[in-house]
Structures are given as C-alpha cells and as structure tokens.
Coordinates of C-alpha atoms in Angstrom, one line a residue:
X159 CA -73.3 13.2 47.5
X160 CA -71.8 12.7 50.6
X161 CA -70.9 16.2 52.5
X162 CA -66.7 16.7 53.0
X163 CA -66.0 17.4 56.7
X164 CA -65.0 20.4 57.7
X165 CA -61.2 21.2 57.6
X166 CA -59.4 20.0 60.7
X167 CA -56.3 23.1 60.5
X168 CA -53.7 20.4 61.3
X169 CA -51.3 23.7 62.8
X170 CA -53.6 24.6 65.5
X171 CA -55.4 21.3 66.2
X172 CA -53.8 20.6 70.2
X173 CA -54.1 23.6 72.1
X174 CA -52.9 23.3 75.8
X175 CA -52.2 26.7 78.7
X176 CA -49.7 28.5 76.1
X177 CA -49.0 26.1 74.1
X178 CA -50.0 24.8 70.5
X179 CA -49.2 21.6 69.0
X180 CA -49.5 21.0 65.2
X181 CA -50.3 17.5 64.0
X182 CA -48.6 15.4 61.5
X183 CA -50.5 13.9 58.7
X184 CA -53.3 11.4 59.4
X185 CA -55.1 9.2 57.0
X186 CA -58.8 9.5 58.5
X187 CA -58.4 13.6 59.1
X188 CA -59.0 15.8 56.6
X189 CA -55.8 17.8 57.3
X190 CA -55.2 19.1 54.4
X191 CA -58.2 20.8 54.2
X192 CA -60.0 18.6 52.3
X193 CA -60.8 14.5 52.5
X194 CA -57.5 12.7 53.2
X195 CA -57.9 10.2 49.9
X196 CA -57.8 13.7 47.4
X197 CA -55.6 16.3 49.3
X198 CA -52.1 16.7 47.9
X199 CA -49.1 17.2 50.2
X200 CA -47.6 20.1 50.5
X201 CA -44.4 20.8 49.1
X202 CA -41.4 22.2 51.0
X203 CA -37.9 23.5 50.5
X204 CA -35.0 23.9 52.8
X205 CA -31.5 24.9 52.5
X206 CA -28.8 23.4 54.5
X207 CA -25.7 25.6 54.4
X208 CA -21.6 24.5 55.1
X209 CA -19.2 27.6 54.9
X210 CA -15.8 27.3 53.7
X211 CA -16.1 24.7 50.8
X212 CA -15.6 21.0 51.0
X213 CA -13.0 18.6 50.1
X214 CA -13.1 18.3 46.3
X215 CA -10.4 14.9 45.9
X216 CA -14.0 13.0 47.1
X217 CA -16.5 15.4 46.6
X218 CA -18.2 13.3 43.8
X219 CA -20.8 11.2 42.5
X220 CA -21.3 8.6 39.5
X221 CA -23.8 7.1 37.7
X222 CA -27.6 6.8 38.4
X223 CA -30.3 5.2 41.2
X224 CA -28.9 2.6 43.6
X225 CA -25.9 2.0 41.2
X226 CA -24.3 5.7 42.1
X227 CA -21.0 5.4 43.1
X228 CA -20.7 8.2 46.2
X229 CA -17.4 10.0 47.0
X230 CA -15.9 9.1 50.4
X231 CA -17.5 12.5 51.8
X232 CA -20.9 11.8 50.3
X233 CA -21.0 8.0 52.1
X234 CA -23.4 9.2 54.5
X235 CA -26.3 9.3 52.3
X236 CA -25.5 5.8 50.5
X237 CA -29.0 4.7 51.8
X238 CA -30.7 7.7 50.0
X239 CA -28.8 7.2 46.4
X240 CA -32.7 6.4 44.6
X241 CA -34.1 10.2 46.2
X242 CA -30.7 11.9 45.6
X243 CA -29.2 14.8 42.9
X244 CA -25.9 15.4 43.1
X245 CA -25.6 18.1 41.1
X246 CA -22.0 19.7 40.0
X247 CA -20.7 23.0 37.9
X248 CA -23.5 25.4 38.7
X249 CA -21.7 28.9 40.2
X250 CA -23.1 32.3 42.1
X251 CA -21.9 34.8 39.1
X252 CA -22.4 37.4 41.4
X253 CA -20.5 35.8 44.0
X254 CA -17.5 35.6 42.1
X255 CA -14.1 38.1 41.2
X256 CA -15.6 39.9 44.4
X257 CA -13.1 39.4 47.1
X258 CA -13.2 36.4 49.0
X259 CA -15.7 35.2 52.3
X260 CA -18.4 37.6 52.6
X261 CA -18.6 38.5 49.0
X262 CA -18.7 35.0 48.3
X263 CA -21.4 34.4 50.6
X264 CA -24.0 36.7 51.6
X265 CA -26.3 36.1 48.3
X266 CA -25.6 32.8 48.2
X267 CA -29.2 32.2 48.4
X268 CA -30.3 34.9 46.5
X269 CA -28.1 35.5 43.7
X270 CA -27.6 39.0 43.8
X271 CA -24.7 41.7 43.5
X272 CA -24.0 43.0 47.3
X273 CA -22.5 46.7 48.5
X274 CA -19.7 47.0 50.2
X275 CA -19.4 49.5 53.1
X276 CA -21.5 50.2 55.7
X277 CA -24.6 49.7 53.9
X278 CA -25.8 46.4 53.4
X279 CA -27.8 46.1 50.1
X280 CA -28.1 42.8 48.0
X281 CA -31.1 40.4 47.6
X282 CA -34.1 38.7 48.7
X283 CA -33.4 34.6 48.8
X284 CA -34.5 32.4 47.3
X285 CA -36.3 31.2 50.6
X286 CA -38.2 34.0 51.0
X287 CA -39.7 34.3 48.0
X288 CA -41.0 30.7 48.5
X289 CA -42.2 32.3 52.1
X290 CA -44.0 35.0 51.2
X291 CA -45.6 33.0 48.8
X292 CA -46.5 30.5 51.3
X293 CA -47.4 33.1 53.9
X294 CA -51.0 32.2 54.1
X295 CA -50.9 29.0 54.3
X296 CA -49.1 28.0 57.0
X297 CA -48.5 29.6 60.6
X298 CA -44.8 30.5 60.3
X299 CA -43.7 31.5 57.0
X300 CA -40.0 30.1 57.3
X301 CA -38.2 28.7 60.1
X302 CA -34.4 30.2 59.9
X303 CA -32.2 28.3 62.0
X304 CA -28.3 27.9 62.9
X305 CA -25.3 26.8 64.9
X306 CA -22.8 29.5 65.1
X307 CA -23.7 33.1 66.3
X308 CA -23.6 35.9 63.4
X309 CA -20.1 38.0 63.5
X310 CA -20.0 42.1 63.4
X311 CA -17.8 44.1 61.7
X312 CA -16.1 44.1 58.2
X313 CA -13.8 42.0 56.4
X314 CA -10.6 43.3 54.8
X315 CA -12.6 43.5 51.4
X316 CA -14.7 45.8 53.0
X317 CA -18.2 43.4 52.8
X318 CA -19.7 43.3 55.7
X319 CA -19.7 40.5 58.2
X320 CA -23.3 40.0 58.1
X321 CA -23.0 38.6 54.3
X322 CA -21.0 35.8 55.7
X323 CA -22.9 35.3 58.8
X324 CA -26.7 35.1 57.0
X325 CA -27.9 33.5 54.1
X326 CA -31.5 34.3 54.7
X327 CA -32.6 37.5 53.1
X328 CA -36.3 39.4 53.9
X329 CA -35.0 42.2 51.7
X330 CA -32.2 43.9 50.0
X331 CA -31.0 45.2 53.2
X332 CA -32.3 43.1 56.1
X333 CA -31.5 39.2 56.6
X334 CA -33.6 37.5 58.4
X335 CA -33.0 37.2 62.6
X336 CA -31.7 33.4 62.8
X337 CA -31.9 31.6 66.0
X338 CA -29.3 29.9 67.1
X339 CA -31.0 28.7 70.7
X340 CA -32.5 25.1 70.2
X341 CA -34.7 25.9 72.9
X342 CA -36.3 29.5 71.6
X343 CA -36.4 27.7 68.0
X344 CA -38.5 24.8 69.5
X345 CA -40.8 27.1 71.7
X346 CA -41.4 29.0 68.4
X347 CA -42.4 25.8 67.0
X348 CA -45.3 25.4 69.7
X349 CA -45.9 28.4 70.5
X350 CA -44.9 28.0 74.0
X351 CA -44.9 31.3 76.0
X352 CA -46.2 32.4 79.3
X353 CA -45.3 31.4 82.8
X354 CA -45.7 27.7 82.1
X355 CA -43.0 27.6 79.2
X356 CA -40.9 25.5 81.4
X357 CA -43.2 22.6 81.6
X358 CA -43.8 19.9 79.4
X359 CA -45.9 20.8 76.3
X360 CA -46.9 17.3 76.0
X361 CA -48.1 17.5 79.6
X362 CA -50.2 20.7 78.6
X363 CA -52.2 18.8 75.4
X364 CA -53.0 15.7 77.5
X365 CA -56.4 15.8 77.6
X366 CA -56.5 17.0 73.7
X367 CA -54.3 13.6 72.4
X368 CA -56.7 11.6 74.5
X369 CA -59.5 13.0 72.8
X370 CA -58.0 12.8 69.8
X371 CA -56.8 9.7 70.1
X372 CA -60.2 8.2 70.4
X373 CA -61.1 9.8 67.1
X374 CA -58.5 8.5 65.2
X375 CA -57.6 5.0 62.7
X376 CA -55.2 2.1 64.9
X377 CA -52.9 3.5 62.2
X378 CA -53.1 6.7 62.8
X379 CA -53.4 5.7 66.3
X380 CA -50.1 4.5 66.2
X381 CA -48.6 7.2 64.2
X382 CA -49.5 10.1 66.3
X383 CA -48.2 8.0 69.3
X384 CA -44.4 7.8 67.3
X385 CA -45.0 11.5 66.5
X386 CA -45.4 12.7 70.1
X387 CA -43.0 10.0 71.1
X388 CA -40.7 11.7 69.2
X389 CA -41.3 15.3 70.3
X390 CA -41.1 14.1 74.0
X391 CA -37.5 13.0 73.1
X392 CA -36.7 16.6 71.2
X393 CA -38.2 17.9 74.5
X394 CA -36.2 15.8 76.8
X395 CA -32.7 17.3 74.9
X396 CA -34.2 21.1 74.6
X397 CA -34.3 21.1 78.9
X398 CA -30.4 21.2 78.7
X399 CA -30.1 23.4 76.1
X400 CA -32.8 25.7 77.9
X401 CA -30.8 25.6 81.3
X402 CA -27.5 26.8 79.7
X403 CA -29.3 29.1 77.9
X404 CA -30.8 30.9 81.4
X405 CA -27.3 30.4 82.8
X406 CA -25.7 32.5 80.1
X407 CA -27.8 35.0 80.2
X408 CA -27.7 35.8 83.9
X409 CA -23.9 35.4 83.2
X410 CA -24.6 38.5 80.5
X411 CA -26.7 40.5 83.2
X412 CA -23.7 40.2 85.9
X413 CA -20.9 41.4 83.1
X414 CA -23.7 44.2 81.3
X415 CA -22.7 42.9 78.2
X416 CA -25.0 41.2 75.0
X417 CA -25.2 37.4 75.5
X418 CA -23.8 37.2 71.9
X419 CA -20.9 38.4 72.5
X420 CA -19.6 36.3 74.8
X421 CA -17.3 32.6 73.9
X422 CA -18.9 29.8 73.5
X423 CA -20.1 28.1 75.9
X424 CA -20.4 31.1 78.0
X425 CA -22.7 32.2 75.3
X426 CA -25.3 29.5 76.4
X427 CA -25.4 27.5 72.8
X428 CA -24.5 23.9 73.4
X429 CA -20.9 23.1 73.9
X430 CA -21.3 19.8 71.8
X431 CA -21.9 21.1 68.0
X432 CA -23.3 17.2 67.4
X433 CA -26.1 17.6 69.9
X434 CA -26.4 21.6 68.5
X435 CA -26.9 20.4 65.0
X436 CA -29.1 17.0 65.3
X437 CA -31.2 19.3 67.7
X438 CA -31.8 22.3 65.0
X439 CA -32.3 18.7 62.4
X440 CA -35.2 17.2 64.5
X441 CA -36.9 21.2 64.8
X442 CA -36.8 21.3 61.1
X443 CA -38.0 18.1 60.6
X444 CA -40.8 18.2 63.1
X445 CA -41.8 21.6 61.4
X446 CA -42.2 19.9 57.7
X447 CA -43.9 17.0 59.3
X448 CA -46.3 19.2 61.2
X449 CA -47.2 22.0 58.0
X450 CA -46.0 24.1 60.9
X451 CA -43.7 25.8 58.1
X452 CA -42.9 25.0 54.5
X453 CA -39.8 27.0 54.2
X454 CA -36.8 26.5 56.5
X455 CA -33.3 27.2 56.4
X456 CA -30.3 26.0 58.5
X457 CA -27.1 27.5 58.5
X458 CA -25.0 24.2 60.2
X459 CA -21.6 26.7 60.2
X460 CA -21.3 30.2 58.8
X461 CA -18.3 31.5 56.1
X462 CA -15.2 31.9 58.6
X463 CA -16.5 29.7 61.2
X464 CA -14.5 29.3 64.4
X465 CA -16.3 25.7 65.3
X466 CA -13.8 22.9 66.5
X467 CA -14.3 19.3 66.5
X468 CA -12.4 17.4 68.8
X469 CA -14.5 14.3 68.2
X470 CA -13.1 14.2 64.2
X471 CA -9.5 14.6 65.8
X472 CA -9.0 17.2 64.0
X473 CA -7.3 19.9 66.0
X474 CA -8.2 22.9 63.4
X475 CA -10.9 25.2 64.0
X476 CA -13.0 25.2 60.6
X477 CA -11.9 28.0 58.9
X478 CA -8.0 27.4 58.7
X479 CA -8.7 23.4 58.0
X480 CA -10.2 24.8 55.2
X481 CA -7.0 26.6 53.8
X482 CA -5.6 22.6 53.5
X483 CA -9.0 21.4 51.9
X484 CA -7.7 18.6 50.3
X485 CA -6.2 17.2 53.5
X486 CA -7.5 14.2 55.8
X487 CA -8.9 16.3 57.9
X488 CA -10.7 18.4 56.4
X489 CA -12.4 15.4 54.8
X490 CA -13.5 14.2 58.0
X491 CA -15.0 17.8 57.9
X492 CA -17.0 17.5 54.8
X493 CA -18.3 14.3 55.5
X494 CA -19.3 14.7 59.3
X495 CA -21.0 18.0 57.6
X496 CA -22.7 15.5 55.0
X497 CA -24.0 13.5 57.7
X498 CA -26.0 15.8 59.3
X499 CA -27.6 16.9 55.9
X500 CA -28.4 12.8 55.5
X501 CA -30.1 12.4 58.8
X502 CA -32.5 15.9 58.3
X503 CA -32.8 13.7 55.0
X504 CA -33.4 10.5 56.4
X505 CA -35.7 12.0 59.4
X506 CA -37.8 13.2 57.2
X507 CA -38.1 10.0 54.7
X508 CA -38.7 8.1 57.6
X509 CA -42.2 10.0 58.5
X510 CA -45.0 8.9 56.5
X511 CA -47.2 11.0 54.4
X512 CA -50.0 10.1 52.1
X513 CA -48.6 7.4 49.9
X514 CA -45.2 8.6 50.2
X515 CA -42.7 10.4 52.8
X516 CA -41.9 14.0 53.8
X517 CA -38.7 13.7 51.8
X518 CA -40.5 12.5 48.7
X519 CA -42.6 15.9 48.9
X520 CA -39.7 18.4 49.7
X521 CA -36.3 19.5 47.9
X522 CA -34.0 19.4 50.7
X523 CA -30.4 21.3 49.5
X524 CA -27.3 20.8 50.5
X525 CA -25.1 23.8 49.8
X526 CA -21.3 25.7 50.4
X527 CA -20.1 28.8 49.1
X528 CA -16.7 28.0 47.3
X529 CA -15.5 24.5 46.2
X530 CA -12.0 25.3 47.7
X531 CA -11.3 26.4 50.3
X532 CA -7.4 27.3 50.0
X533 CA -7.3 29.0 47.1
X534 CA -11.3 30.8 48.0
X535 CA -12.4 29.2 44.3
X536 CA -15.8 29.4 44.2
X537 CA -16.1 28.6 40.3
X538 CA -18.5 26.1 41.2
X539 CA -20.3 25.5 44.7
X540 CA -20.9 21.8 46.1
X541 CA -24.4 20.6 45.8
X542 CA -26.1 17.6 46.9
X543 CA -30.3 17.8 46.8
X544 CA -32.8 15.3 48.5
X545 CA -36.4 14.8 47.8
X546 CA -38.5 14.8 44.4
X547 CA -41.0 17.6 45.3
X548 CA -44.0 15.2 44.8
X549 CA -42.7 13.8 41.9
X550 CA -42.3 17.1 40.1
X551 CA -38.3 16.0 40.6
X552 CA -36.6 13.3 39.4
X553 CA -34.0 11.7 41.5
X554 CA -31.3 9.1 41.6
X555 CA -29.0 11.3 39.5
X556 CA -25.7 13.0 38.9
X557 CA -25.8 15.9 37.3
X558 CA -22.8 17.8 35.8
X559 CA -22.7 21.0 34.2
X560 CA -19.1 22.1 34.7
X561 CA -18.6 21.6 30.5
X562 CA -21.9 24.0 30.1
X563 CA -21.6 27.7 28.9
X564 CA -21.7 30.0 31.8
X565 CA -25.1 30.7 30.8
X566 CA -26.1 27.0 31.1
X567 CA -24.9 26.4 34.3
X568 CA -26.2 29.4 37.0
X569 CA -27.2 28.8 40.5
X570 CA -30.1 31.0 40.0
X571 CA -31.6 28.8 37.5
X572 CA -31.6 25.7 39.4
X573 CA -33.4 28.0 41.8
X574 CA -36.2 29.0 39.2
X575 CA -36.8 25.6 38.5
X576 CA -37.3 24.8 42.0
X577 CA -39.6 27.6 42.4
X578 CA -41.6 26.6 39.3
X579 CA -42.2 23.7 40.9
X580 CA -43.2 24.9 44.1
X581 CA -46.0 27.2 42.4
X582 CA -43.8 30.3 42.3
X583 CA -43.4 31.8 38.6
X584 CA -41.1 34.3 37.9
X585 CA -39.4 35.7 34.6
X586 CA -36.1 36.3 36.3
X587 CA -34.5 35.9 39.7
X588 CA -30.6 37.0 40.4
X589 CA -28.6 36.6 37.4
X590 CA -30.8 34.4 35.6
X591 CA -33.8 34.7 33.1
X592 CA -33.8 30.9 32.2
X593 CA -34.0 27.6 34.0
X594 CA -31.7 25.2 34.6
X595 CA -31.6 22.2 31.7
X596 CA -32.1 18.9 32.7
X597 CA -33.4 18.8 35.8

C-alpha cells in the first residue's frame, strides 16, 4: 500500500518575518490532512447582518432553480438563483412584544430572552456554538467583523445598546469584540505583527511561494498565482485604510479621548461604506478559502445605524429611511445591502475547491432583525441563504412558512438544522427543541 504523505497544515504553510500565510486548496497537497482525491471540504457558516428591516413591496422570491422570479431588491443575486434559499415567515419569539431596536436585535443570532438594565444577560449565538466546536481545527475560531462602530448607552426601553450594536455572542453576558478596522481584521488574518507589519506580506513569503511553487500541479500552479494575486489586491486597498487608521488615532492621542468615539471619518474607518464593506467581503472570503476560519460573521450596518449613502441619492441616514420602508429609497437601501451579500456569495463561488466551490461547501445567511421598519414589525425577519453545505443543502428554493404554526416556523430551528449539518447536535437551542421542516 502506498504510504499517505504527511499532512501539509494548509493555515501555517508560508511563514515569512511575522507573518503567516494560509493556503487555499490545492489538488496535489494533502491539505486537508489527508490525500487530496479522499479529503472532504470543510464546511463553513457565516452570517451577514442588515439592521433596520428591508423593503417588503419587493422583498420576494418565486418559484424554483434558474426559473425563480427575484424581487427587485433580491436582483443582485439573479446569477446565484440554482445555490439560493430564500426563505420567508420564520421569526425570533424572543425578539418579539419586547420593545423595539435592541430587544429586537441583540439575540438575533442566538435566540434567547435578554435583560434589561445594566446587566447584559441573553445568549450564546448561534456562531459560537459552531466556533467552539470548530476550535481545534482551525487557527481562529470565528472571524467577527463590521462596518459601523458599536453604540453605548441605553435605549428608551431600557435594553442596552450593546444588543443592537452586536450580534455575536461568546456568552450570556459578553459579545464578542468586532473589528471594524479592515486593516487590524486583515493583519489578524496573517498574523502580521512586529516592526515589519507595514510591509508587504507577500514580500515576506517570497522565497516560500517560490519554493512552493516548484512543488506544485500547472493547475495548482495557476491557482495559487490568482490566490496571491488576489491577496496583493486586498493588500493594495488595506494601505489606505491602514493610514487613516494611524491618522485617527494620533488625532485621539492629541484630543485624550477613545478613537471610537469620535465621527466618522475622524474615527479612521473608511469614509466610503462601498470600499468598507467589499473590503470586510474579500477578508471573509479569503478566510473560508484559506481554512484560516470556518465561522465568520459580518455585521454590514448595526440596528439604528447612522450610515449615509450619498452614492444611492438617498439623502436619509439609515435608520429614519427605514421609518418609510416601503419608499424608493429605502429600496435602493435593501438592494445595495443585497449586493454586497451577492458578491461575499459570488467571491466565494468563484474559488475552486475539490470538485466544487467554497459557496457549494458553506451556508452563507443573509439576515435583518424586523421586516418593517416603520411600524418596528419583526413578525418575520428577511432571509436569503447561499451555499448547500456540501450537498447536505438543497438549493434553488423558496421557502415560505408564514402560513405554519408558530411552532413550525422558529428562527432557532432553521438554526438547529444548520448546525446538524455542520456536525453540531443539540436537543434544543433558544426557543426551539425541533428543526425546521423542509429544508
């Protein structure tokens, strides 16, 4: 019998002067810790979060495979229709007849009741279950990720701010620290540190592609070459972000005050929220491709978000165009919101892995925390989900559970199923006990 090579760990495999580069996969190394031919992918989940609600009026989907019919706001992912589930009726029971916002919010994930006051207490989501569980297996447990600084204080119905402002949840009482800087997500990513962390990390692995390189299939040849060609793009974007980052917080140094608190830009997050967003997509996406993480969540705006967007011409900061949900404008909202959940979707379907994609082994989520926004109504939540888990989930579907018993139709089941399929097993998690029929 002929001997299986010793595993290659594909998360620590180009080490550079404080740096580390994980690789994607490659057909002739045995990356998954066994020989390339009889390894299975790994599976990953994210969740991509939207705050406020969406617009309902086309907020829909009908039908099945490339025949779905997608709402105006869903045309973005028209090119994924065959790896798509949108799925409507499910709702948060914990999240509702609380007091709207943070009540609404803060256990999105997680599905459980939260305190009011000055203690926070609720649950552990759904994304760190799957985590913990992954723990072992890959260098960073969960990458937790956003665009919009968390908020202090408390709401008039006495939640905390931090419900509406995290949706990633460590324990009861802690969520877990989110980075909003693209360039301290993307040095966790490579573990670049040290004096040197301003250099290229590309630069620093040099001699170990070459060497690799030489090692490899022309295939893989030529996919580790798009892979790095890729990074050295990221790269290219993070020096910006990095500056204005170092700016701002000099700036905080001069005024003795905490970078957060100060306006954006001042704050040093990018001023464009595009270039913020597709910079926190490509760090996700180069973290799934990589094994670097199988667990990653990105909050793209949080519940009461103050983001503007001049480039929709819409002259609303989030939050109040969401009071007039059904209006033009706060379409453009939902679907510019859409799109950046279709291009982490189509980033990832576009790397190749095994005989398939990194979208055709993960359950990417789409996900708000009330349907509408001006009357707060978060009977049912928006949900769109990409990827079939490595065939575990089938796709090309719409999904509607708004007729079910409340029973039937729980947020937390959907989640149990997920989790089934991901090799977690539990009896209950939040308010449910049972998983979610049909999918």
């Amino acid at each position: 019998m002929k001997p299986v090579p010793p595993a290659v760990s594909r998360r620590t495999f180009l080490r550079g002067v404080g740096v580390t580069m994980a690789l994607p996969w490659l057909e002739s190394l045995p990356v998954w810790g066994a020989a390339p031919e009889s390894a299975p992918a790994p599976r990953r989940f994210a969740a991509v979060f939207m705050g406020c609600g969406i617009n309902g009026d086309h907020w829909w989907a009908k039908g099945s495979g490339a025949a779905m019919e997608l709402g105006k706001s869903l045309e973005p992912l028209a090119p994924l229709k065959e790896k798509l589930n949108f799925v409507t009726g499910l709702f948060n029971k914990s999240a509702t007849h609380v007091g709207i916002h943070p009540g609404q919010t803060g256990n999105i994930l997680s599905g459980a009741p939260l305190q009011k006051g000055a203690e926070l207490h609720g649950g552990v989501s759904v994304d760190q279950v799957l985590a913990k569980h992954f723990q072992d297996a890959t260098e960073q447990p969960s990458l937790v990720v956003g665009c919009e600084q968390p908020m202090t204080g408390y709401h008039e119905t006495n939640f905390s701010m931090a419900y509406s402002s995290h949706i990633s949840w460590e324990s009861p009482t802690s969520p877990v620290p989110m980075e909003v800087y693209p360039s301290l997500a993307f040095d966790s990513l490579f573990d670049n540190r040290g004096s040197r962390r301003n250099e290229s990390v590309l630069d620093r692995v040099r001699e170990e592609v070459a060497a690799l390189d030489a090692k490899v299939s022309a295939g893989d040849r030529a996919r580790l070459d798009e892979y790095l060609t890729n990074v050295r793009e990221v790269e290219k974007r993070i020096e910006s972000a990095r500056t204005h980052k170092d700016r701002a917080d000099e700036r905080a140094k001069d005024q003795g005050k905490p970078v957060a608190r100060m306006k954006r830009p001042d704050d040093g997050l990018p001023e464009d929220v595009r270039e913020h967003m597709r910079l926190m997509c490509d760090l996700v996406a180069i973290g799934f491709q990589t094994d670097k993480t199988r667990v990653a969540t990105l909050l793209l705006c949080r519940d009461l978000s103050g983001l503007f967007y001049p480039f929709l011409g819409v002259r609303e900061a989030h939050h109040t165009a969401s009071h007039s949900d059904r209006s033009d404008a706060y379409e453009k909202i939902s679907r510019y919101y859409c799109g950046q959940f279709a291009y982490l979707a189509s980033k990832l379907d576009a790397m190749k892995e095994g005989e398939g994609t990194v979208l055709d082994n993960s359950c990417l989520m789409f996900l708000s925390n009330m349907w509408a926004g001006r009357k707060h109504d978060n009977a049912r939540v928006p949900l769109v989900i990409a990827g079939g888990l490595s065939g575990t989930l089938e796709t090309g579907r719409s999904l509607d559970y708004l007729s079910a018993a409340d029973d039937n139709r729980k947020l937390c089941s959907l989640y149990l199923s997920i989790m089934d399929r991901m090799g977690v097993k539990l009896d209950r998690f939040g308010d449910a006990q049972t998983r979610l029929e049909r999918l």
